[in-house]
Structure formats: C-alpha cells, structure tokens
Coordinates of C-alpha atoms in Angstrom, one line a residue:
X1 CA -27.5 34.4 5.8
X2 CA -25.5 32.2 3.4
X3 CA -26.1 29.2 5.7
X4 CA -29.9 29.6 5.1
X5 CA -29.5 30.4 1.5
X6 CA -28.1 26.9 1.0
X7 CA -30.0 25.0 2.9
X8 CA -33.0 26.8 1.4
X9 CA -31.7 25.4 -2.2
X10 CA -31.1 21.8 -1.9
X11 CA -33.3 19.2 -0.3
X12 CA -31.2 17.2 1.7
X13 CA -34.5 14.5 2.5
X14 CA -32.9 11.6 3.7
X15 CA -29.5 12.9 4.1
X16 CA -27.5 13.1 6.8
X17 CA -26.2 16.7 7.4
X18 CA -23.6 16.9 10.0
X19 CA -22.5 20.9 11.3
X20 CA -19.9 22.1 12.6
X21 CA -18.4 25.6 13.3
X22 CA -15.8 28.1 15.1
X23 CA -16.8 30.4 17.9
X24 CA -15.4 32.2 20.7
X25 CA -18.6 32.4 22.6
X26 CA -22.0 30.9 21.3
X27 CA -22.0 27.1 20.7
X28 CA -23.5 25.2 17.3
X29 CA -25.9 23.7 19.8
X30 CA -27.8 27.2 19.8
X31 CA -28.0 27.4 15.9
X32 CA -28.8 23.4 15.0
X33 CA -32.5 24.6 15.1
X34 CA -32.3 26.1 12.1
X35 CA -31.0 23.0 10.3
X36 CA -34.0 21.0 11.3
X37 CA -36.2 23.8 10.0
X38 CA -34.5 24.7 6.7
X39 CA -33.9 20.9 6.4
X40 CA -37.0 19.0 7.9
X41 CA -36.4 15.7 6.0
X42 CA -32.9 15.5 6.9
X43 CA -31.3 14.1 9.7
X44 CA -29.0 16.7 11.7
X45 CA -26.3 14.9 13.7
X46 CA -24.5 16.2 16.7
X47 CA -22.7 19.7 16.2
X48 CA -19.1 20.8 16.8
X49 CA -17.9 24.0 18.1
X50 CA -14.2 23.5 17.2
X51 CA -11.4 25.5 18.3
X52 CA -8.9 23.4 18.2
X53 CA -7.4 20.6 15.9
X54 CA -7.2 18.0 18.7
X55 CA -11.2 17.9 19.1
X56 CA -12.5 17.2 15.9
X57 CA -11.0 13.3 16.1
X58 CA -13.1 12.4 18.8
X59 CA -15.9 14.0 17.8
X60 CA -15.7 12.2 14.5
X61 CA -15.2 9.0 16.6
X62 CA -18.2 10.0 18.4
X63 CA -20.0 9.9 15.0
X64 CA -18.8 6.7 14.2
X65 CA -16.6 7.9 11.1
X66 CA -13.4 5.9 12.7
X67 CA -11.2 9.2 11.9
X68 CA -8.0 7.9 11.9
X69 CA -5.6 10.9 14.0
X70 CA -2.2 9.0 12.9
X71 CA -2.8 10.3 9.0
X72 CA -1.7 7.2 7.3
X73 CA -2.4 5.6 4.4
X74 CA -2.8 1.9 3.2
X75 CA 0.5 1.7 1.7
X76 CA 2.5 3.2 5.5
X77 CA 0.6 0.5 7.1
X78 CA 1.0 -2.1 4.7
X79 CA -2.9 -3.0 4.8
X80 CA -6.6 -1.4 4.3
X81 CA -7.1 -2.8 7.6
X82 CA -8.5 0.7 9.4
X83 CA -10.5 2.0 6.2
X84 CA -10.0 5.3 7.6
X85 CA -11.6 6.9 4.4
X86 CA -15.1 5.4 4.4
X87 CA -14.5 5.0 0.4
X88 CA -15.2 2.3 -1.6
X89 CA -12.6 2.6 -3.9
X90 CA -9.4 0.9 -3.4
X91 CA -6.4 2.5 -5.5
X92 CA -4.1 -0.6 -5.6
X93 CA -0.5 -0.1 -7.2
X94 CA 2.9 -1.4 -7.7
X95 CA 6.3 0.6 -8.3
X96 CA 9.7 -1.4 -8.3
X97 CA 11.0 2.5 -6.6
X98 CA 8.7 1.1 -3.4
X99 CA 10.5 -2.5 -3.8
X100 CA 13.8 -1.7 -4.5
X101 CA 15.0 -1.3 -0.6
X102 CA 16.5 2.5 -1.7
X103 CA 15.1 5.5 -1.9
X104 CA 12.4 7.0 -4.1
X105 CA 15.8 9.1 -5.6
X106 CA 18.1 6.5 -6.1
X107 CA 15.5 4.2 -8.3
X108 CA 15.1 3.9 -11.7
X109 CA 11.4 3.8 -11.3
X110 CA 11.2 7.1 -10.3
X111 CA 9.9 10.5 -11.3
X112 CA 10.2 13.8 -10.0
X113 CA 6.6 15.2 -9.3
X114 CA 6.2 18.7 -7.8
X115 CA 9.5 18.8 -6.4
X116 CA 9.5 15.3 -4.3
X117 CA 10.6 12.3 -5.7
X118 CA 8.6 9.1 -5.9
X119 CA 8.0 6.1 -8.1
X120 CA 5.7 6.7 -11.3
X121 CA 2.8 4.5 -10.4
X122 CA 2.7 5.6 -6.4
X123 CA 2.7 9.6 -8.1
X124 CA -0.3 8.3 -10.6
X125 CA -2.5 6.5 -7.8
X126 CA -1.8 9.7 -5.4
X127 CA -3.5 11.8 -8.4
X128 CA -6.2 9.2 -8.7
X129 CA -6.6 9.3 -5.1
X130 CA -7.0 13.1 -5.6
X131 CA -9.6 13.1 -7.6
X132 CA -11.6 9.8 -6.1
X133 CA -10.9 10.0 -2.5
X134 CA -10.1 6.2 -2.9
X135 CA -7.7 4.5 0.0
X136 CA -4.0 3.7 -1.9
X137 CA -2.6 0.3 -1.1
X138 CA 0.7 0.0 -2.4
X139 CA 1.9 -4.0 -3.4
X140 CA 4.9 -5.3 -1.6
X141 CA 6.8 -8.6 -1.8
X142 CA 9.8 -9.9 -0.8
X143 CA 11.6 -9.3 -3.9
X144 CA 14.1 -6.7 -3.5
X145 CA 14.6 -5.2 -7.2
X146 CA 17.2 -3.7 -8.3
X147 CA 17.4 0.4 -8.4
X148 CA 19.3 0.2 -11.2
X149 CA 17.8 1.0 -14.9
X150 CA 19.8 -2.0 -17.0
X151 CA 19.6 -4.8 -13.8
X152 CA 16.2 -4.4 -13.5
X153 CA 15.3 -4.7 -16.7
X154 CA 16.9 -7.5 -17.0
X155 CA 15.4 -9.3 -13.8
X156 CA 11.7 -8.2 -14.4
X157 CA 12.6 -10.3 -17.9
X158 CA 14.1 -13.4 -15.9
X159 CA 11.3 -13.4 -13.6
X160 CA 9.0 -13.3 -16.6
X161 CA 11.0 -16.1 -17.9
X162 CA 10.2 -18.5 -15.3
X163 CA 6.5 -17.0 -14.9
X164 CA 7.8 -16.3 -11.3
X165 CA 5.5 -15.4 -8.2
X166 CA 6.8 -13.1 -6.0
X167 CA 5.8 -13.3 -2.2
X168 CA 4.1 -10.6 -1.4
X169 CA 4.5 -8.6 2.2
X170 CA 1.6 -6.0 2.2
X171 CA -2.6 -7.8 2.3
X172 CA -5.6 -6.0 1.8
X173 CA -7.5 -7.1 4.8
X174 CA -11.0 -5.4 4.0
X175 CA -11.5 -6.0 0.5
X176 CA -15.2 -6.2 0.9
X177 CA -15.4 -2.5 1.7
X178 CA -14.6 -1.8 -1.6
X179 CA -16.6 -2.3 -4.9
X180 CA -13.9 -0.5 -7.1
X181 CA -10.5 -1.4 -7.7
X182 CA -8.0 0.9 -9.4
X183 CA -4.8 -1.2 -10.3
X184 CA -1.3 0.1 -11.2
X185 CA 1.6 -1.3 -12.6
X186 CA 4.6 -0.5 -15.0
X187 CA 4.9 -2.2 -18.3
X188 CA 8.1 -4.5 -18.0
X189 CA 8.5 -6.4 -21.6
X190 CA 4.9 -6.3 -23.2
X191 CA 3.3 -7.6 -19.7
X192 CA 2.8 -7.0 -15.9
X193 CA 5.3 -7.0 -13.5
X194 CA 5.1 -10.6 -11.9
X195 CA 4.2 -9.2 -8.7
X196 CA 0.8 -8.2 -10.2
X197 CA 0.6 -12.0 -11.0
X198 CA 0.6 -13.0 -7.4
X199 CA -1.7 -9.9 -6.7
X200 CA -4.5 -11.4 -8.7
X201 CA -3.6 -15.2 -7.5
X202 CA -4.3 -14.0 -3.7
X203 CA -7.9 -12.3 -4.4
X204 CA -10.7 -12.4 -5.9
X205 CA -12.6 -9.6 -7.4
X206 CA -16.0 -10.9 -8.7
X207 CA -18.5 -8.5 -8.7
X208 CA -16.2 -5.6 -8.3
X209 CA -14.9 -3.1 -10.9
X210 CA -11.4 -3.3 -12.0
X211 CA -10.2 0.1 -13.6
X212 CA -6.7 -0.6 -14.9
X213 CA -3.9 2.7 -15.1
X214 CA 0.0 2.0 -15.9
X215 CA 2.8 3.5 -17.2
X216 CA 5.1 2.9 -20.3
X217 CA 8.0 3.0 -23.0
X218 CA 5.5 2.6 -25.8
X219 CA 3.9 -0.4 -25.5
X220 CA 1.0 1.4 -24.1
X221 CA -1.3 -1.3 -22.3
X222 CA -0.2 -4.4 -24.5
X223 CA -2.3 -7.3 -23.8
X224 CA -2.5 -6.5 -20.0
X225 CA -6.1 -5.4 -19.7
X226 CA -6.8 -9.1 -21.4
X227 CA -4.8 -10.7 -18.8
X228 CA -7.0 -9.1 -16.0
X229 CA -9.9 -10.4 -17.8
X230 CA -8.7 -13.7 -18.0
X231 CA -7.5 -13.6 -14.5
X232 CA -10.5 -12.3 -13.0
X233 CA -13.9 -13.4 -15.2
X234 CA -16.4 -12.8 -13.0
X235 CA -15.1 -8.9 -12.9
X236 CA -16.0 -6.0 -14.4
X237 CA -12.6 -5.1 -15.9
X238 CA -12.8 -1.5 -17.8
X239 CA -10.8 -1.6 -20.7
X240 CA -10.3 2.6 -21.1
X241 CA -7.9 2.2 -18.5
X242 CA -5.5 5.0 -18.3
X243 CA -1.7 4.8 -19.7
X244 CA 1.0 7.2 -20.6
X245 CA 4.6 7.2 -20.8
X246 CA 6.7 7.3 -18.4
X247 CA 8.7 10.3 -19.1
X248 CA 4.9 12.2 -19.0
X249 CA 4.0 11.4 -15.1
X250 CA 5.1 14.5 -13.5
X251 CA 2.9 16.5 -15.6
X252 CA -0.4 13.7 -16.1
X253 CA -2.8 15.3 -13.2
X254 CA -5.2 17.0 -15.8
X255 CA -4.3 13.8 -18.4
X256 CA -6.0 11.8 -15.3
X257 CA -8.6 14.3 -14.2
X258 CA -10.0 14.1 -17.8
X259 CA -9.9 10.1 -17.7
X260 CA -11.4 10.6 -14.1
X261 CA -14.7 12.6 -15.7
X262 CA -15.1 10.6 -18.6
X263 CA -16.0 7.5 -16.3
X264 CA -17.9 9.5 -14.2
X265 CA -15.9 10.5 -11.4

C-alpha cells in the first residue's frame, strides 16, 4: 500500500504525524495502528474521517492548531492577532493602492496580476506568502494618498520633506510569534515611504530577521536596506533583499521563487 511505502521510508522519530482520510464506511480509527507500527518513534495524533468541509475546523481546534474557519488574513483584520498560520514569518508590506481610500483599479499603485487588480507590493508579499506560508500584514495609517500618479508623487515628496510620520491604523499584536520579518515598500524619491518610518518607530525587531523586498523606477533599493540597519541594529537585516521594477510585478512569481531558494526557503 502506498501509505506503508512512505511511512516505511522516512523516520518520522520525534515527529508528530497527524492522519486523516475519506470513507463511506470504515473509520481512520481502524487503520491508526498501522501508523504506530510503521512509525514507532513518532507520535500519532487523533485521526479524522472527513466527509465534509465543516468538520475538519473543529477537529483542528481539537488539535490545538486554532484553525481559523473565517479565512482571513492579517491585512482583512488589520492585525496578527489570531496567528491562524502557526508560521513564524511575518510578511509585512505597504502599498499607497491599500491607503488611497479607492480601489485597487482606480490607484496608481496598482498592477494587474493574473487578471485581478491589486497594489504592487500586496501582489509581491501574496507571492512571498506563496512560497513561505508566512502570515501578510498589510501597513495602514491615517493618511489617505492620493490615487493619482502626479499627486502622489508629489505628496510622498512633501511628506519626505518634513520627515513626516504618518499615524498608522493596523498593529501587529503578536510580534513575538515571529522570528522573520519580510518588509515591503515602494521606492518614493530614493527612500521609503514615510509610513515605513513610523513602522519601524513603533517596533522593535532585535533578534529577528529582517528580509527587505520593494518595488521601483530604477533606483532599485537606494540606500533603504541601510536605513533598516540603522533603524534596527540589533537585527539581522539581509541585504539580498528582493527588488524589481515596477512595470515587472505581474510577471515576478518565478523572479521571487528563485530569491525564495537562494536563502533557503
């Protein structure tokens, strides 16, 4: 049986194996046996005979994995409160298209990917996420920018101007559950968006990982990963972040999945 065959191939001492299956008769219960004997050092958690959708939350609850049955991710509830993921990684961005009080559409920050509209960075951190399994947490303040190409270039330079701070409306409220932090951001004028300013001002990441991704013109990162560093010291800031230009998002998935593998993920 192919079950056997894989369990006979791996040792899975000290892992936790955890079944489940479909039937319209026998239950897992009946089979579990054989994951105790094909597995001895592994630990075999309660089984599920599933056949239907609406079961497998609870039983996950059961488990203790806090399976979250509303779907939704940091950025819809404006925190990392519920951790739904289990992950570690925290894939932090911010897109003027989320901040701009349109839609994704009607924003100069967006790109088309795959048929849906959506702003650059949230379309890079969803690929990111992809790859990592990392929770997304999407920066908000209570700066409404402009959807328009020309104002908000000009703002994001006016803000820069008076080394501005922007209020922000979404909070990471678990950011101990996480050891690696993917940030995103545009390149507005050589530099973060201000918003990342007030970002860094409200945590502190020593001790975690900082892996840096953004999007650009030509500037590429500019100075930015320096700014992190000096921002955050006592983090590990990885300076082979990922950048690209912003006409390139739609198509970066395997541009990120080969970033992805090259630092080990």
């Amino acid at each position: 049986m192919v079950i056997d065959t894989f369990l006979e191939s791996y040792d899975f001492s000290g892992k936790t194996l955890v079944p489940f299956c479909t039937s319209a008769s026998d239950s897992i219960d009946n089979s579990l046996h054989i994951f105790s004997e094909l597995a001895p050092g592994a630990t075999v958690a309660e089984g599920l005979t599933a056949n239907d959708e609406e079961e497998i939350v609870p039983w996950l609850n059961s488990l203790g994995y806090g399976a979250d049955s509303s779907g939704n991710t940091a950025e819809e509830t404006g925190s990392t409160e519920n951790g739904t993921s289990g992950s570690n990684i925290l894939i932090a961005y911010f897109t003027a298209a989320e901040n701009s009080g349109v839609d994704a559409v009607a924003s100069a920050s967006y790109s088309e990917v795959n048929g849906e509209a959506k702003g650059r960075m949230q379309a890079l951190a969803e690929m990111i996420q992809e790859r990592t399994g990392g929770d997304l947490f999407s920066i908000r303040t209570d700066v409404v920018y402009p959807a328009d190409g020309g104002e908000l270039i000009d703002y994001a330079a006016d803000e820069q101007a008076e080394d501005a701070r922007p209020g922000l409306t979404s909070h990471i409220e678990n950011l101990d559950s996480y050891d690696t932090i993917f940030i995103g951001y545009p390149n507005w004028w050589g530099d973060m968006p201000q918003a990342l300013y007030s970002f860094f001002d409200e945590y502190d990441f020593s001790g975690k990982t900082i892996i840096p991704f953004n999007s650009h013109n030509g500037s590429r990162f500019s100075n930015t990963i320096q700014t992190i560093q000096e921002l955050e010291p006592d983090a590990n800031v990885i300076e082979d972040g990922f950048t690209i230009n912003e006409r390139d998002v739609p198509d970066a998935a395997g541009d990120i999945d080969a970033w992805l593998g090259e630092l080990g993920y």
